[in-house]
């Protein structure tokens, strides 16, 4: 911030021009974010004949989401799976990310290399990752089960993605495998920003490594934890590609990996319904409102926690 | 800075690629040379070959076939394409439910015997799938009929002293014999639940009585909760011991691989699999049979379910409607029908076309005498569609979570949301 002389001459001469710099970003934002959101909203209050807009129906499409048994019975389980993914991501992926970041922060050599290796999978498209894991976990030809049979009793080999009780945990583990590098990098940066003196002072006072972590490192990581929590929440609520690749559009087996994104996909693209656009738009607006609202709430709670420190 | 520049170059490059891929950019504008663009979901090479024949007979008209292979994406691509200016002149249309949004939106040109003379000869049941439900008009020239049966590996059958079964008991005995020889009797991929109504239809159609039952459901006289339908669905449960272990975790491609690798003896599936197995496992000697009638079968004989797969329709936005209709007349001709069945190795929907392929010939004979309508295609309406609902229910059944009666009840409840008995 030291070399930012922009405000030194006061606001006078520049007051008229500063907002011009916002225009390009604002245009792009309006075109690609605001406009689609508003059209989605407008689509949802009309009935549709294929891609041709028909009559204004008010909230009928929304009412349909909750009165049509087939939607109503899927909506809550799907939401539950999204939340389970969020919880799993927090517990497994982000905890591991933190552990790796801590371990690497002490590494003398190879830190960069390890960080790159751990972060690489998130550069790969989730569809590709889903496909590869489907092959690895295939009960008939997959190497995972061949390996398990070789090292243990036959019961160890399971249809990991074909059993409703293991499918969702597998989704969490595969998500972790792909994304663990992301919290790791964020935590690494945050840990790098904590002055070493704090820990040294505590050690001089006789604190154990665990106490240093619990009372110094972790509290100072709170902003990073907040950011990761919010990003994980949005990521888990919007998940689509991986579950689609692993369990198909119906979130198989037996709907055990069904999520809100798949529900929307089926409503929009996998039904012969003439009013599919109306129903799907209503669902999309509902999901957006829910995710947006929860994110703001979550953000506020986390902020308050930080300020209270 | 170097990085930013590289990103910018990449961005420009990908934009150029996008523009280059924009569909239908040159739909032909000079009067002498018309290019008709045709969108579909089949392999492009086949269509280029067939349409080259059309250009030979109709100089000045070129046909540009473009293929969008994936199932659900095609519907979206097509509905967007037909709504805009750069869409196709002629497009493959799905049969039944997925066709209706396009009809309702007025995107297609209704056809009749004067605009497409060949239509008059088509089988009424086949044309049904190309009709608008509300106006009863025909919107497409059907191109293919798919049949559903058990495909088997002749060598494995011979090695184990098994003949294609004539009775249900024969089939179960054969399955047990194969299992004892460590061969998977039926390659079924229950993880991809869309395959399950097909499996159910192959084994159950004869049990619930085929077309007569479907007509009674449509008329509101029976429902899918009917004990005969439930018993038909339950046959899949009874056959489960002869499917691959943990069948709900086995994918469709795994099932195909089991069969083409010679680890499974039978593959219950559509006629389109024959071409797939021929290409991917050329050494396999294939045969087909219809599942024999199970005990209590209403039809009392083996039935071979089939359905009209798709049709060629003309976009209402086409600038070359006249040429497009002329192409459709050719597509309704025996010449195209023959070309189609010989090139794609599937049944042409054009009446009177004799396939050359021996397996197709064999199935065609049975279809004429024992054909039945595939139940799921006629009951795929609703949002979520009854097909989605029933596919998921069948998967739950294979997982042992619900009974056949509960799966049938789910289909019944879903169908009740949209079916208005006539």
XYZ file of C-alpha atoms in Angstrom:
731
model
C 0.000 0.000 0.000
C 3.046 2.259 0.390
C 3.231 3.019 -3.316
C -0.356 4.045 -3.830
C -0.323 7.806 -4.349
C -3.763 7.821 -5.916
C -5.485 9.712 -3.128
C -2.665 12.159 -2.430
C -4.170 14.885 -4.603
C -7.569 14.561 -3.025
C -10.655 13.456 -4.860
C -11.255 16.663 -6.856
C -9.854 16.049 -10.337
C -10.487 12.330 -10.362
C -13.998 12.165 -9.009
C -15.439 12.163 -12.513
C -13.314 9.391 -13.913
C -12.935 6.748 -11.212
C -16.164 4.974 -11.938
C -15.281 4.623 -15.613
C -12.818 1.976 -14.517
C -15.673 -0.039 -13.108
C -17.592 -0.082 -16.351
C -15.850 -3.014 -18.115
C -16.145 -5.282 -15.072
C -19.680 -4.129 -14.398
C -20.672 -4.828 -18.000
C -19.264 -8.332 -17.903
C -20.841 -8.935 -14.512
C -24.237 -7.723 -15.708
C -24.053 -9.694 -18.916
C -22.910 -12.986 -17.436
C -24.309 -12.906 -13.907
C -27.134 -10.428 -13.406
C -28.837 -10.914 -16.749
C -28.987 -14.756 -16.620
C -30.218 -14.584 -13.019
C -33.011 -12.230 -13.954
C -33.995 -14.252 -17.028
C -34.036 -17.390 -14.879
C -36.363 -15.595 -12.507
C -38.632 -14.436 -15.327
C -38.702 -17.909 -16.909
C -39.883 -19.402 -13.645
C -43.120 -17.406 -13.516
C -44.331 -18.493 -16.944
C -45.568 -21.787 -18.277
C -43.713 -23.095 -21.331
C -44.418 -25.004 -24.481
C -41.020 -26.441 -25.220
C -38.804 -23.403 -25.731
C -41.718 -21.072 -26.449
C -42.995 -18.965 -23.571
C -46.681 -19.411 -22.846
C -48.910 -17.847 -20.186
C -47.947 -16.027 -16.994
C -48.587 -18.433 -14.128
C -47.201 -16.609 -11.096
C -45.934 -19.014 -8.458
C -47.521 -22.150 -9.973
C -44.161 -23.599 -10.992
C -42.890 -23.133 -7.438
C -45.994 -24.674 -5.934
C -45.512 -27.616 -8.302
C -42.073 -28.305 -6.829
C -43.631 -28.952 -3.436
C -46.907 -30.546 -4.448
C -45.564 -32.986 -7.052
C -44.801 -36.070 -4.972
C -41.909 -37.077 -7.211
C -40.103 -33.778 -6.545
C -41.072 -33.404 -2.940
C -39.825 -36.876 -2.082
C -36.461 -36.209 -3.768
C -35.802 -32.639 -2.663
C -35.068 -33.311 1.018
C -32.871 -36.397 0.513
C -30.930 -34.507 -2.177
C -30.444 -31.530 0.146
C -29.391 -33.962 2.880
C -26.747 -35.455 0.593
C -25.433 -31.984 -0.262
C -25.135 -31.192 3.444
C -23.498 -34.567 4.129
C -20.992 -33.748 1.391
C -20.318 -30.405 3.068
C -19.825 -32.051 6.456
C -17.607 -34.729 4.907
C -15.578 -32.136 3.028
C -15.033 -30.136 6.224
C -14.114 -33.162 8.299
C -11.983 -35.078 5.854
C -10.744 -32.789 3.110
C -10.162 -29.588 5.053
C -8.736 -31.323 8.117
C -6.319 -33.205 5.912
C -5.523 -30.021 4.035
C -4.605 -28.369 7.324
C -2.536 -31.369 8.400
C -0.584 -31.351 5.141
C -0.062 -27.598 5.343
C 1.314 -27.935 8.881
C 3.543 -30.843 7.947
C 4.921 -29.073 4.886
C 5.479 -25.830 6.784
C 8.132 -27.653 8.777
C 9.645 -29.430 5.797
C 13.089 -28.121 4.914
C 13.210 -29.491 1.393
C 10.708 -30.560 -1.218
C 7.944 -28.307 0.116
C 7.154 -26.801 -3.294
C 7.261 -30.160 -5.023
C 4.898 -31.721 -2.488
C 2.505 -28.791 -2.721
C 2.393 -29.093 -6.497
C 1.841 -32.843 -6.363
C -1.033 -32.502 -3.902
C -2.633 -29.658 -5.794
C -2.429 -31.235 -9.264
C -5.671 -33.290 -9.187
C -7.817 -30.212 -8.909
C -6.645 -29.130 -12.338
C -8.355 -32.186 -13.817
C -11.995 -32.059 -14.833
C -14.238 -33.773 -12.247
C -15.904 -35.754 -15.050
C -12.566 -37.292 -15.957
C -11.808 -37.980 -12.312
C -15.222 -39.574 -11.853
C -14.656 -41.770 -14.866
C -11.199 -42.872 -13.685
C -12.465 -43.725 -10.207
C -15.398 -45.635 -11.663
C -12.861 -47.794 -13.488
C -10.647 -48.167 -10.415
C -13.589 -49.128 -8.187
C -15.462 -51.327 -10.667
C -16.495 -54.517 -8.851
C -15.846 -56.671 -11.924
C -12.602 -55.330 -13.362
C -11.395 -52.663 -10.945
C -7.862 -52.884 -9.528
C -9.061 -51.598 -6.128
C -11.020 -54.762 -5.419
C -8.347 -57.013 -6.922
C -5.896 -55.462 -4.485
C -8.279 -55.843 -1.534
C -8.876 -59.491 -2.384
C -5.142 -60.069 -2.568
C -4.394 -58.612 0.853
C -7.437 -59.706 2.820
C -10.563 -61.828 2.950
C -12.942 -61.664 -0.020
C -15.476 -59.657 2.020
C -13.165 -56.655 1.771
C -13.918 -56.388 -1.932
C -17.136 -54.451 -2.311
C -19.072 -52.687 -5.047
C -17.949 -49.389 -3.512
C -19.976 -47.202 -5.842
C -22.812 -49.705 -6.242
C -23.738 -50.059 -2.581
C -25.981 -47.277 -1.249
C -24.203 -47.340 2.105
C -20.717 -46.757 0.696
C -21.454 -44.652 -2.388
C -21.755 -41.255 -0.674
C -18.667 -41.785 1.528
C -16.782 -42.691 -1.657
C -17.941 -39.444 -3.246
C -16.560 -37.582 -0.205
C -13.241 -39.413 -0.409
C -12.876 -38.828 -4.136
C -13.753 -35.153 -3.691
C -11.090 -35.020 -0.983
C -8.580 -36.721 -3.248
C -9.243 -34.096 -5.892
C -9.484 -30.970 -3.769
C -7.254 -31.497 -0.741
C -4.575 -29.362 -2.400
C -6.790 -26.306 -2.274
C -7.231 -25.937 1.508
C -3.616 -27.051 1.817
C -2.405 -24.102 -0.265
C -4.687 -21.634 1.529
C -3.597 -22.894 4.936
C 0.056 -22.901 3.878
C -0.213 -19.238 2.913
C -1.990 -18.402 6.167
C 0.565 -20.324 8.247
C 3.358 -18.530 6.389
C 1.789 -15.244 7.489
C 1.954 -16.074 11.214
C 5.111 -14.518 12.691
C 7.443 -17.231 13.980
C 8.074 -15.181 17.137
C 4.685 -16.123 18.593
C 5.437 -19.803 18.577
C 9.003 -19.237 19.746
C 7.817 -17.132 22.677
C 5.315 -19.800 23.644
C 7.935 -22.534 23.445
C 10.269 -20.502 25.638
C 7.396 -20.418 28.130
C 7.328 -24.217 27.964
C 4.347 -24.842 25.664
C 4.176 -28.198 23.873
C 3.787 -28.389 20.085
C 0.135 -29.300 20.564
C -0.492 -26.277 22.784
C 1.265 -24.015 20.320
C -1.008 -25.346 17.563
C -4.186 -25.198 19.643
C -3.664 -21.796 21.253
C -1.643 -19.885 18.663
C -1.723 -21.369 15.147
C -5.364 -22.431 15.027
C -6.890 -19.184 16.358
C -4.741 -17.175 13.922
C -5.981 -19.385 11.079
C -9.594 -18.430 11.728
C -9.936 -16.100 8.736
C -8.564 -18.832 6.461
C -10.877 -21.406 8.035
C -13.813 -19.067 7.459
C -12.955 -18.617 3.796
C -12.508 -22.347 3.291
C -15.782 -23.103 5.076
C -17.749 -20.762 2.844
C -16.041 -22.021 -0.325
C -16.582 -25.645 0.725
C -20.222 -24.921 1.392
C -20.777 -23.375 -2.030
C -18.787 -26.157 -3.689
C -20.755 -28.895 -1.899
C -24.118 -27.318 -2.636
C -23.318 -26.875 -6.331
C -21.621 -30.219 -6.866
C -22.640 -31.899 -10.086
C -19.954 -33.201 -12.422
C -18.367 -35.732 -10.058
C -21.623 -37.266 -8.810
C -22.899 -37.354 -12.384
C -19.824 -39.257 -13.517
C -19.937 -41.640 -10.550
C -23.646 -42.380 -10.207
C -25.331 -41.116 -13.359
C -28.107 -38.543 -13.622
C -30.318 -40.297 -11.076
C -27.619 -40.247 -8.384
C -27.349 -43.993 -8.197
C -27.308 -46.466 -6.667
C -30.917 -46.073 -5.545
C -30.625 -42.295 -5.254
C -27.959 -42.549 -2.548
C -25.791 -39.903 -4.210
C -28.637 -37.767 -5.515
C -27.914 -34.055 -5.052
C -29.711 -30.806 -5.874
C -27.682 -30.306 -9.055
C -28.770 -33.699 -10.414
C -32.374 -32.992 -9.471
C -32.195 -29.806 -11.524
C -30.485 -31.610 -14.400
C -33.227 -34.223 -14.538
C -35.976 -31.618 -14.366
C -34.414 -29.518 -17.116
C -32.891 -32.010 -19.513
C -34.066 -35.524 -18.793
C -37.817 -35.203 -18.913
C -40.138 -35.027 -21.881
C -42.227 -32.503 -19.985
C -43.482 -29.665 -22.164
C -43.156 -27.251 -19.242
C -39.613 -28.434 -18.356
C -38.184 -24.900 -18.702
C -40.697 -23.485 -16.211
C -40.250 -26.233 -13.640
C -36.469 -26.269 -13.937
C -36.208 -22.461 -13.691
C -38.338 -22.458 -10.559
C -36.097 -25.115 -9.060
C -32.989 -23.134 -10.057
C -34.274 -19.899 -8.505
C -35.233 -21.766 -5.357
C -31.787 -23.379 -5.104
C -29.999 -20.098 -5.779
C -32.005 -18.277 -3.117
C -31.376 -21.037 -0.621
C -27.631 -21.281 -1.259
C -27.167 -17.515 -1.437
C -29.128 -16.950 1.778
C -27.325 -19.687 3.680
C -23.940 -18.454 2.472
C -24.639 -14.913 3.693
C -25.803 -16.286 7.023
C -22.765 -18.537 7.315
C -20.470 -15.671 6.418
C -22.034 -13.450 9.052
C -21.702 -16.091 11.770
C -18.062 -16.654 10.885
C -17.349 -12.904 10.855
C -18.901 -12.445 14.259
C -16.744 -15.267 15.538
C -13.647 -13.560 14.173
C -14.561 -10.174 15.585
C -15.240 -11.686 18.959
C -11.626 -12.794 19.153
C 3.466 -10.763 -17.718
C 4.502 -13.703 -19.867
C 1.842 -15.775 -18.217
C -0.906 -13.240 -18.876
C 0.047 -13.067 -22.494
C -0.057 -16.809 -22.777
C -3.490 -16.862 -21.175
C -4.687 -14.212 -23.587
C -3.393 -16.191 -26.558
C -5.150 -19.273 -25.251
C -8.377 -17.398 -24.762
C -8.281 -16.042 -28.308
C -7.433 -19.470 -29.666
C -10.328 -21.117 -27.860
C -12.710 -18.379 -29.000
C -11.671 -19.007 -32.576
C -12.266 -22.696 -32.081
C -15.692 -21.958 -30.667
C -16.622 -19.786 -33.593
C -15.370 -22.430 -35.981
C -17.608 -24.964 -34.264
C -20.711 -22.811 -34.308
C -23.336 -25.059 -35.824
C -24.882 -24.586 -39.224
C -22.942 -21.475 -40.120
C -23.152 -22.194 -43.844
C -26.573 -23.611 -44.526
C -26.124 -22.755 -48.189
C -27.606 -19.707 -49.796
C -27.029 -19.741 -53.545
C -29.855 -21.191 -55.510
C -27.815 -23.622 -57.562
C -26.165 -25.413 -54.678
C -28.254 -26.084 -51.635
C -26.700 -27.562 -48.536
C -29.159 -29.192 -46.191
C -27.876 -29.586 -42.690
C -29.019 -32.686 -40.828
C -28.578 -33.128 -37.089
C -28.679 -36.480 -35.402
C -27.144 -38.688 -32.754
C -25.698 -41.504 -34.847
C -22.076 -41.952 -35.925
C -21.326 -39.315 -38.584
C -19.302 -41.486 -40.955
C -22.292 -43.716 -41.646
C -24.443 -40.766 -42.574
C -21.896 -39.098 -44.797
C -21.763 -42.352 -46.752
C -25.546 -42.634 -47.087
C -26.150 -38.991 -47.955
C -23.447 -39.114 -50.630
C -25.828 -41.451 -52.476
C -28.531 -38.799 -52.285
C -26.262 -36.160 -53.793
C -25.459 -38.568 -56.637
C -29.149 -38.768 -57.545
C -29.906 -35.125 -56.801
C -27.068 -32.995 -58.137
C -26.936 -29.556 -56.600
C -28.128 -30.665 -53.201
C -25.527 -31.455 -50.621
C -26.362 -32.955 -47.260
C -24.208 -32.039 -44.308
C -24.737 -34.535 -41.478
C -23.728 -33.538 -37.987
C -23.782 -35.857 -35.036
C -24.213 -35.077 -31.342
C -23.640 -38.425 -29.782
C -24.750 -38.084 -26.184
C -28.332 -38.907 -25.375
C -29.675 -36.154 -23.137
C -27.526 -33.351 -24.530
C -28.917 -33.896 -28.006
C -32.425 -32.911 -26.924
C -31.172 -29.632 -25.493
C -28.949 -28.897 -28.475
C -31.781 -29.618 -30.871
C -34.415 -27.545 -29.084
C -32.003 -24.594 -29.011
C -30.981 -25.167 -32.630
C -34.541 -25.308 -33.906
C -35.424 -22.138 -32.004
C -32.629 -20.111 -33.633
C -31.639 -19.240 -37.156
C -28.622 -21.492 -37.426
C -30.374 -24.737 -36.645
C -30.671 -27.742 -38.920
C -32.997 -28.083 -41.906
C -33.659 -31.703 -41.093
C -33.260 -33.289 -37.683
C -33.528 -36.650 -35.995
C -36.457 -36.593 -33.628
C -36.904 -38.862 -30.663
C -39.971 -41.029 -30.437
C -42.903 -40.309 -28.159
C -42.541 -38.128 -25.053
C -39.302 -36.250 -25.845
C -40.766 -35.171 -29.203
C -43.736 -33.380 -27.669
C -42.034 -30.140 -26.457
C -40.809 -29.509 -30.032
C -44.290 -30.088 -31.441
C -45.894 -27.854 -28.818
C -43.403 -25.079 -29.594
C -44.282 -25.257 -33.302
C -40.696 -25.993 -34.315
C -41.521 -28.703 -36.858
C -43.328 -28.954 -40.161
C -46.280 -31.376 -40.018
C -46.032 -34.004 -42.740
C -48.706 -35.757 -44.771
C -48.999 -38.150 -47.668
C -48.854 -35.360 -50.233
C -45.659 -33.739 -48.931
C -43.976 -37.082 -48.205
C -45.712 -39.730 -50.355
C -43.809 -42.670 -48.822
C -45.495 -42.121 -45.445
C -48.683 -43.799 -46.613
C -47.043 -47.235 -46.545
C -45.617 -47.002 -43.035
C -46.950 -49.261 -40.306
C -49.397 -47.326 -38.092
C -47.731 -48.495 -34.871
C -44.369 -47.276 -36.140
C -45.781 -43.878 -37.161
C -47.380 -43.475 -33.730
C -44.002 -42.565 -32.195
C -43.551 -39.703 -34.682
C -46.911 -38.096 -33.940
C -47.812 -35.084 -31.849
C -49.929 -36.288 -28.938
C -52.387 -33.395 -29.006
C -52.865 -32.823 -32.739
C -52.291 -36.387 -33.991
C -50.193 -35.131 -36.915
C -47.076 -36.913 -38.143
C -43.852 -34.919 -37.704
C -41.182 -37.304 -38.858
C -40.209 -40.142 -41.185
C -39.261 -43.035 -38.877
C -35.820 -44.434 -39.632
C -35.152 -47.295 -37.237
C -36.829 -49.971 -35.217
C -34.996 -51.426 -32.267
C -35.728 -54.871 -30.906
C -34.995 -56.197 -27.412
C -33.873 -59.784 -26.766
C -31.173 -61.954 -25.278
C -27.959 -61.950 -27.305
C -25.855 -65.045 -26.669
C -22.374 -66.325 -27.335
C -22.801 -69.397 -29.570
C -19.396 -70.832 -28.702
C -20.001 -70.744 -24.937
C -23.416 -72.348 -25.479
C -21.893 -75.124 -27.604
C -18.991 -75.719 -25.185
C -21.472 -76.222 -22.354
C -23.942 -78.252 -24.357
C -26.667 -75.633 -24.198
C -29.210 -74.799 -26.904
C -31.198 -71.542 -27.033
C -33.938 -72.224 -24.439
C -37.498 -72.921 -25.518
C -39.012 -72.856 -22.032
C -38.400 -70.762 -18.917
C -37.192 -73.880 -17.069
C -34.678 -74.553 -19.873
C -33.358 -71.035 -19.492
C -32.940 -71.366 -15.714
C -31.261 -74.785 -16.150
C -28.890 -73.282 -18.722
C -28.083 -70.411 -16.362
C -27.304 -72.835 -13.538
C -25.080 -74.914 -15.776
C -23.148 -71.840 -16.887
C -22.770 -70.657 -13.323
C -21.353 -74.034 -12.314
C -18.814 -73.585 -15.126
C -17.823 -70.200 -13.599
C -19.372 -68.236 -16.444
C -21.669 -65.299 -15.682
C -24.999 -66.353 -17.244
C -26.457 -62.869 -17.927
C -24.278 -59.768 -18.337
C -26.432 -57.034 -16.784
C -25.175 -53.608 -15.732
C -27.545 -52.450 -13.001
C -25.477 -49.413 -12.009
C -26.682 -47.603 -15.115
C -30.339 -47.771 -14.221
C -31.620 -46.820 -17.698
C -30.828 -50.374 -18.788
C -33.214 -51.895 -16.242
C -36.581 -51.213 -17.932
C -35.052 -52.851 -21.031
C -34.089 -55.941 -19.015
C -37.560 -56.001 -17.432
C -39.172 -55.778 -20.839
C -37.068 -58.596 -22.288
C -38.045 -61.047 -19.547
C -41.441 -59.732 -18.460
C -43.375 -58.676 -21.578
C -44.761 -62.160 -22.204
C -45.714 -62.474 -18.508
C -47.949 -59.369 -18.457
C -49.347 -59.981 -21.893
C -47.626 -57.470 -24.173
C -49.618 -54.922 -26.188
C -53.016 -55.928 -24.850
C -51.942 -55.002 -21.326
C -50.496 -51.645 -22.427
C -53.735 -50.778 -24.209
C -55.744 -51.636 -21.111
C -53.532 -49.362 -19.002
C -53.985 -46.552 -21.513
C -57.726 -47.083 -21.456
C -57.724 -46.878 -17.660
C -58.936 -50.469 -17.265
C -55.735 -51.695 -15.642
C -52.776 -50.118 -13.868
C -49.124 -50.981 -13.430
C -50.029 -52.285 -9.981
C -51.706 -55.198 -11.785
C -50.535 -58.589 -10.403
C -49.478 -59.730 -13.879
C -47.216 -56.709 -14.313
C -45.816 -57.160 -10.800
C -45.093 -60.812 -11.588
C -43.314 -59.734 -14.780
C -41.129 -57.298 -12.834
C -40.436 -59.956 -10.222
C -38.892 -62.189 -12.909
C -35.910 -59.834 -12.849
C -35.622 -60.519 -9.107
C -35.747 -64.243 -9.732
C -32.986 -63.981 -12.327
C -30.773 -61.855 -10.089
C -28.707 -64.845 -8.875
C -27.630 -65.319 -12.503
C -26.585 -61.689 -13.010
C -23.029 -60.578 -12.134
C -22.364 -60.384 -8.401
C -23.385 -57.024 -6.870
C -25.248 -56.231 -10.075
C -26.315 -52.761 -8.902
C -22.631 -51.807 -8.825
C -21.818 -53.188 -12.273
C -21.877 -50.552 -15.003
C -23.323 -50.960 -18.475
C -19.848 -50.883 -20.026
C -18.653 -53.493 -17.499
C -21.534 -55.706 -18.608
C -20.569 -55.197 -22.261
C -16.972 -56.038 -21.437
C -17.987 -59.194 -19.538
C -19.810 -60.375 -22.627
C -17.259 -59.361 -25.244
C -14.440 -60.879 -23.154
C -16.276 -64.199 -23.132
C -16.787 -64.121 -19.354
C -20.564 -63.935 -19.700
C -22.693 -66.101 -21.969
C -25.777 -63.936 -22.509
C -26.401 -60.223 -22.853
C -30.034 -59.120 -22.559
C -30.167 -55.975 -24.691
C -31.143 -54.158 -27.852
C -30.255 -55.073 -31.416
C -27.837 -52.091 -31.447
C -25.520 -54.149 -29.201
C -24.895 -56.571 -32.067
C -23.061 -53.917 -34.057
C -21.133 -52.899 -30.936
C -19.996 -56.464 -30.201
C -19.115 -57.103 -33.840
C -16.885 -54.023 -33.865
C -15.296 -54.524 -30.473
C -15.073 -58.299 -30.339
C -15.034 -59.459 -33.974
C -14.328 -63.052 -32.965
C -17.645 -63.586 -31.182
C -20.194 -65.828 -32.842
C -23.505 -64.227 -31.876
C -27.076 -65.436 -31.778
C -30.271 -64.067 -30.308
C -33.382 -65.507 -28.720
C -36.479 -64.036 -27.124
C -36.918 -64.902 -23.480
C -39.252 -67.928 -23.318
C -42.656 -67.446 -21.663
C -42.384 -67.765 -17.875
C -44.850 -69.804 -15.803
C -48.178 -67.981 -15.677
C -47.400 -66.048 -18.866
C -50.480 -64.159 -20.072
C -49.301 -64.118 -23.685
C -48.415 -67.821 -23.548
C -45.585 -67.398 -26.036
C -42.207 -65.698 -26.284
C -42.636 -62.019 -27.178
C -40.039 -59.805 -28.814
C -40.428 -56.185 -27.629
C -39.421 -53.422 -30.003
C -39.840 -49.721 -30.526
C -39.514 -47.004 -33.137
C -36.226 -45.315 -32.355
C -36.460 -41.972 -34.089
C -37.548 -40.117 -37.165
C -36.428 -37.416 -39.586
C -38.351 -34.152 -39.269
C -38.157 -30.773 -40.997
C -37.476 -27.562 -39.083
C -40.187 -24.908 -39.386
C -37.350 -22.376 -39.639
C -35.662 -24.074 -42.578
C -34.934 -21.815 -45.537
C -35.041 -24.844 -47.800
C -38.310 -26.433 -46.813
C -39.030 -27.742 -50.294
C -35.621 -29.415 -50.647
C -35.893 -30.741 -47.096
C -39.270 -32.345 -47.810
C -37.811 -33.870 -50.955
C -34.998 -35.347 -48.884
C -37.602 -36.748 -46.492
C -39.374 -38.446 -49.380
C -36.084 -40.140 -50.214
C -35.626 -41.077 -46.553
C -39.040 -42.751 -46.680
C -38.036 -44.769 -49.733
C -36.989 -48.406 -49.870
C -33.669 -47.336 -51.350
C -32.745 -45.432 -48.208
C -34.193 -48.164 -45.998
C -31.899 -50.726 -47.606
C -28.918 -48.389 -47.432
C -29.660 -47.766 -43.750
C -29.973 -51.370 -42.675
C -26.866 -52.393 -44.658
C -24.739 -49.511 -43.367
C -25.814 -49.247 -39.744
C -26.784 -52.911 -39.242
C -30.077 -52.021 -37.576
C -33.650 -52.407 -38.699
C -34.941 -49.780 -41.065
C -38.414 -48.492 -40.270
C -39.216 -48.330 -43.980
C -41.747 -51.056 -44.773
C -40.618 -53.979 -46.907
C -36.869 -53.602 -46.427
C -35.071 -56.942 -46.054
C -31.873 -56.820 -43.993
C -28.908 -58.749 -45.386
C -27.298 -59.416 -42.013
C -28.101 -62.992 -40.858
C -28.846 -62.054 -37.228
C -31.087 -59.211 -38.322
C -32.883 -61.520 -40.733
C -33.507 -64.016 -37.971
C -34.822 -61.367 -35.556
C -36.935 -59.758 -38.265
C -38.774 -63.023 -38.806
C -39.574 -63.334 -35.113
C -40.589 -59.690 -34.869
C -43.168 -60.116 -37.592
C -44.760 -63.073 -35.826
C -44.083 -62.320 -32.123
C -43.399 -58.601 -31.942
C -44.674 -56.469 -29.052
C -44.357 -52.816 -28.059
C -41.660 -51.832 -25.571
C -43.699 -50.605 -22.598
C -41.337 -47.938 -21.263
C -41.188 -45.774 -24.387
C -44.939 -45.283 -24.338
C -44.980 -44.373 -20.654
C -42.043 -41.989 -20.481
C -44.055 -38.810 -19.865
C -44.156 -36.584 -16.787
C -41.583 -34.543 -14.888
C -39.717 -36.396 -13.474
C -40.510 -38.799 -16.275
C -42.037 -42.157 -15.377
C -39.027 -43.747 -17.072
C -36.645 -42.049 -14.621
C -38.851 -43.038 -11.703
C -39.170 -46.675 -12.736
C -35.485 -47.064 -13.636
C -34.501 -45.902 -10.154
C -37.160 -48.146 -8.563
C -35.825 -51.206 -10.414
C -32.344 -50.452 -9.165
C -33.675 -50.282 -5.610
C -35.342 -53.613 -6.213
C -32.065 -55.187 -7.344
C -30.473 -53.827 -4.177
C -33.105 -55.684 -2.195
C -34.560 -52.514 -0.710
C -38.026 -52.788 -2.226
C -40.138 -55.580 -3.681
C -41.345 -55.947 -7.257
C -44.796 -54.829 -6.096
C -43.359 -51.661 -4.567
C -41.362 -50.907 -7.724
C -44.488 -51.377 -9.845
C -46.434 -49.152 -7.421
C -43.897 -46.362 -7.952
C -44.359 -46.606 -11.716
C -48.107 -46.654 -11.246
C -48.065 -43.526 -9.052
C -45.841 -41.708 -11.540
C -47.977 -42.663 -14.541
C -51.097 -41.552 -12.650
C -49.708 -37.983 -12.549
C -50.035 -37.568 -16.318
C -52.089 -40.365 -17.887
C -55.563 -39.330 -18.930
C -57.370 -42.553 -19.868
C -58.952 -42.381 -23.276
